[in-house]
Short mmCIF file of C-alpha atoms in Angstrom, two decimals:
data_model
loop_
_atom_site.label_atom_id
_atom_site.label_comp_id
_atom_site.label_asym_id
_atom_site.label_seq_id
_atom_site.Cartn_x
_atom_site.Cartn_y
_atom_site.Cartn_z
CA VAL C 16 -121.94 -89.79 -165.50
CA GLY C 17 -122.81 -86.70 -167.47
CA GLU C 18 -125.53 -86.33 -170.07
CA GLU C 19 -124.57 -86.43 -173.71
CA ALA C 20 -125.82 -83.84 -176.15
CA ALA C 21 -127.20 -86.40 -178.59
CA PRO C 22 -130.03 -88.67 -177.38
CA ARG C 23 -129.05 -92.23 -176.56
CA PRO C 24 -130.81 -95.30 -175.18
CA ALA C 25 -131.47 -95.11 -171.45
CA CYS C 26 -129.35 -98.18 -170.88
CA ALA C 27 -126.40 -97.42 -173.15
CA GLN C 28 -122.87 -97.72 -171.79
CA THR C 29 -121.23 -94.43 -171.00
CA ARG C 30 -118.30 -95.30 -173.27
CA PRO C 31 -116.78 -98.39 -174.91
CA ALA C 32 -115.91 -101.07 -172.38
CA HIS C 33 -112.32 -101.52 -173.60
CA LEU C 34 -111.50 -97.96 -172.51
CA ALA C 35 -112.25 -98.85 -168.89
CA ALA C 36 -109.87 -101.78 -168.45
CA SER C 37 -107.89 -99.92 -165.80
CA MET C 38 -110.79 -98.70 -163.67
CA LEU C 39 -113.58 -100.12 -161.58
CA ARG C 40 -116.58 -101.28 -163.60
CA LEU C 41 -120.15 -101.28 -162.29
CA PHE C 42 -122.56 -103.64 -164.07
CA GLY C 43 -126.22 -102.89 -163.48
CA TRP C 44 -129.36 -101.41 -164.97
CA LYS C 45 -130.76 -97.99 -164.16
CA SER C 46 -133.89 -99.72 -162.84
CA SER C 47 -131.90 -101.75 -160.29
CA PRO C 48 -132.24 -100.15 -156.81
CA TYR C 49 -129.09 -101.79 -155.41
CA THR C 50 -127.12 -100.68 -158.46
CA ALA C 51 -128.36 -97.14 -157.85
CA LYS C 52 -127.16 -97.42 -154.26
CA VAL C 53 -123.63 -98.39 -155.29
CA ARG C 54 -123.57 -95.87 -158.16
CA SER C 55 -124.51 -93.03 -155.79
CA PHE C 56 -121.80 -94.15 -153.37
CA LEU C 57 -119.14 -94.15 -156.09
CA HIS C 58 -120.16 -90.69 -157.30
CA TYR C 59 -120.13 -89.30 -153.77
CA LYS C 60 -116.70 -90.77 -153.06
CA GLY C 61 -115.32 -89.49 -156.35
CA ILE C 62 -114.17 -92.98 -157.36
CA ALA C 63 -113.63 -93.29 -161.11
CA PHE C 64 -115.70 -96.11 -162.58
CA GLU C 65 -117.22 -97.33 -165.81
CA ASP C 66 -121.02 -97.46 -165.63
CA VAL C 67 -122.03 -100.46 -167.73
CA SER C 68 -125.63 -101.43 -168.43
CA PRO C 69 -125.21 -105.09 -169.39
CA SER C 70 -127.28 -106.89 -171.96
CA CYS C 71 -128.63 -110.33 -171.08
CA LEU C 72 -125.73 -111.85 -173.02
CA ARG C 73 -123.26 -109.85 -170.95
CA LEU C 74 -124.99 -110.91 -167.72
CA LEU C 75 -124.64 -114.54 -168.76
CA TRP C 76 -120.96 -113.99 -169.56
CA ASN C 77 -120.36 -112.32 -166.20
CA SER C 78 -122.01 -115.23 -164.40
CA ARG C 79 -119.17 -117.47 -165.57
CA PHE C 80 -116.96 -115.53 -163.14
CA THR C 81 -119.43 -114.55 -160.41
CA GLY C 82 -121.39 -117.81 -160.23
CA ARG C 83 -124.77 -116.10 -160.57
CA ILE C 84 -126.68 -113.53 -162.59
CA GLN C 85 -126.95 -110.57 -160.27
CA MET C 86 -126.93 -106.78 -160.26
CA PRO C 87 -124.98 -104.89 -159.25
CA ALA C 88 -121.69 -106.57 -159.98
CA LEU C 89 -118.39 -104.78 -159.49
CA LEU C 90 -115.33 -105.76 -161.51
CA TYR C 91 -112.04 -104.50 -160.09
CA PRO C 92 -109.07 -103.68 -162.34
CA ASP C 93 -107.24 -106.75 -160.99
CA GLY C 94 -110.02 -108.99 -162.29
CA THR C 95 -111.77 -109.72 -158.98
CA TRP C 96 -115.55 -109.44 -158.66
CA ARG C 97 -117.87 -108.25 -155.89
CA LEU C 98 -121.64 -108.79 -155.77
CA ASP C 99 -123.01 -107.75 -152.39
CA SER C 100 -123.64 -104.00 -152.36
CA ALA C 101 -123.08 -103.48 -148.62
CA ASP C 102 -119.85 -105.51 -148.52
CA SER C 103 -118.58 -103.79 -151.67
CA MET C 104 -119.21 -100.35 -150.22
CA ASP C 105 -117.57 -101.26 -146.91
CA GLU C 106 -114.50 -102.47 -148.78
CA LEU C 107 -114.32 -99.35 -150.92
CA GLU C 108 -114.80 -97.17 -147.85
CA ARG C 109 -111.69 -98.71 -146.31
CA SER C 110 -109.62 -98.24 -149.47
CA HIS C 111 -110.98 -94.72 -150.20
CA PRO C 112 -111.43 -93.07 -146.79
CA SER C 113 -111.78 -89.49 -148.05
CA ARG C 114 -115.33 -88.11 -147.99
CA SER C 115 -116.22 -90.77 -145.49
CA THR C 116 -119.72 -92.22 -145.51
CA SER C 117 -119.23 -93.72 -142.04
CA PRO C 118 -119.86 -91.61 -138.90
CA ARG C 119 -116.99 -91.30 -136.45
CA GLY C 120 -118.70 -92.22 -133.18
CA PRO C 121 -119.53 -95.86 -132.34
CA ARG C 122 -123.17 -95.07 -131.57
CA GLN C 123 -123.55 -93.16 -134.82
CA ARG C 124 -121.94 -96.01 -136.75
CA LEU C 125 -124.38 -98.45 -135.16
CA ALA C 126 -127.32 -96.20 -136.06
CA SER C 127 -125.98 -95.88 -139.62
CA SER C 128 -125.66 -99.66 -139.96
CA LEU C 129 -129.19 -100.18 -138.66
CA LEU C 130 -130.55 -97.66 -141.16
CA GLU C 131 -128.71 -99.41 -143.98
CA LEU C 132 -130.02 -102.78 -142.82
CA HIS C 133 -133.54 -101.40 -142.68
CA GLY C 134 -133.25 -100.03 -146.21
CA ASP C 135 -131.72 -103.18 -147.66
CA GLU C 136 -134.27 -105.52 -146.11
CA TRP C 137 -137.49 -103.50 -146.08
CA PHE C 138 -137.32 -101.16 -149.07
CA PRO C 139 -137.45 -104.07 -151.58
CA LEU C 140 -140.92 -104.78 -150.18
CA LEU C 141 -142.01 -101.29 -151.19
CA GLY C 142 -140.24 -101.47 -154.53
CA LEU C 143 -141.86 -104.74 -155.49
CA HIS C 144 -145.31 -103.55 -154.48
CA TYR C 145 -145.26 -100.17 -156.20
CA ARG C 146 -143.42 -101.42 -159.30
CA TRP C 147 -145.47 -104.52 -160.04
CA ASN C 148 -148.89 -103.89 -158.46
CA ASP C 149 -149.35 -100.63 -160.34
CA ALA C 150 -150.22 -101.36 -163.99
CA LYS C 151 -148.48 -98.25 -165.37
CA ASN C 152 -145.30 -98.89 -163.41
CA ALA C 153 -145.33 -102.57 -164.37
CA ARG C 154 -145.55 -101.73 -168.08
CA TRP C 155 -142.65 -99.30 -167.73
CA ALA C 156 -140.51 -101.88 -165.90
CA ALA C 157 -141.22 -104.58 -168.49
CA ARG C 158 -140.20 -102.24 -171.33
CA GLU C 159 -137.11 -101.14 -169.41
CA PHE C 160 -136.04 -104.76 -168.85
CA GLY C 161 -136.38 -105.39 -172.56
CA LYS C 162 -134.50 -102.22 -173.52
CA CYS C 163 -131.62 -103.06 -171.23
CA GLY C 164 -131.52 -106.80 -171.82
CA PHE C 165 -131.86 -106.72 -175.60
CA PRO C 166 -130.85 -103.18 -176.67
CA TRP C 167 -130.34 -104.19 -180.31
CA LEU C 168 -133.98 -105.30 -180.82
CA PRO C 169 -137.22 -103.37 -181.44
CA SER C 170 -139.12 -102.47 -178.29
CA ALA C 171 -142.02 -104.90 -178.74
CA LEU C 172 -139.70 -107.85 -179.34
CA SER C 173 -137.25 -106.97 -176.58
CA THR C 174 -140.10 -106.57 -174.08
CA ALA C 175 -141.49 -109.97 -175.04
CA LEU C 176 -138.09 -111.63 -174.65
CA ALA C 177 -137.61 -110.02 -171.24
CA ASP C 178 -141.01 -111.23 -170.02
CA PRO C 179 -139.59 -114.28 -168.17
CA LEU C 180 -137.35 -111.96 -166.16
CA ALA C 181 -140.23 -109.61 -165.43
CA SER C 182 -142.36 -112.57 -164.35
CA GLN C 183 -139.59 -113.81 -162.08
CA MET C 184 -139.32 -110.41 -160.41
CA GLN C 185 -143.09 -110.27 -159.94
CA SER C 186 -143.01 -113.71 -158.30
CA TYR C 187 -140.88 -112.27 -155.51
CA ARG C 188 -143.97 -110.46 -154.24
CA ARG C 189 -145.16 -113.73 -152.75
CA THR C 190 -141.85 -114.51 -151.04
CA GLN C 191 -141.82 -110.98 -149.60
CA GLY C 192 -145.33 -111.44 -148.22
CA ILE C 193 -147.04 -109.02 -150.60
CA GLY C 194 -150.67 -109.95 -151.12
CA PRO C 195 -154.25 -108.75 -150.75
CA ASP C 196 -154.10 -109.11 -146.97
CA THR C 197 -150.88 -107.10 -146.54
CA ILE C 198 -151.04 -104.32 -149.16
CA GLU C 199 -152.92 -101.93 -146.88
CA GLY C 200 -150.28 -102.33 -144.17
CA ILE C 201 -147.43 -101.96 -146.68
CA GLU C 202 -148.85 -98.69 -147.95
CA ARG C 203 -149.40 -97.40 -144.40
CA TYR C 204 -145.74 -98.19 -143.71
CA ALA C 205 -144.69 -96.33 -146.87
CA HIS C 206 -146.76 -93.26 -146.01
CA ALA C 207 -145.49 -93.20 -142.41
CA LEU C 208 -141.90 -93.54 -143.57
CA ILE C 209 -142.21 -90.71 -146.09
CA ALA C 210 -143.91 -88.49 -143.51
CA GLU C 211 -141.14 -89.23 -140.98
CA VAL C 212 -138.38 -88.39 -143.43
CA LEU C 213 -139.89 -85.47 -145.34
CA LEU C 214 -142.23 -83.69 -142.94
CA PRO C 215 -140.78 -81.53 -140.16
CA THR C 216 -141.54 -82.55 -136.62
CA ALA C 217 -143.58 -80.25 -134.43
#
């Protein structure tokens, strides 16, 4: 999605929703890591889609069809919905094979699947820690939740209304095992991972 010349809210829709009735629609906020994963996939594949940042009211409306409030959510032109990012991407890969994201060899495909599994299951640990245990990042996230969830309200009010959602996300730190006894190990893991990916081997 290209930038517009005039400034607009970070979570505004790229264009009116009724213009996208015949194309795939991606519902999710810019601050949602799994939405970013699917969005990047769609851009890479060259699949036309409407990038929709849903308000809280829209999320509630969508849940009537999906059964839960979740991001990302994909709405197909035929009216069917998909929620799981990995399953959605696998399905779109089969229907849009050009610019394949899947390696050809069986060993490479296995390695690719293991890397995806690692990212899906372990990166949320890092995201939760660095987003909510850093005061500056936590303030940004809380404001972003308010801006996206209640885009028609002033920032202070929208942030306050989004506080239950922010608190719920912060509570996931406990279920992920993030606490005083594990933070040092989590950060060592993050540093080792970055060094492995970014620094050249000897």
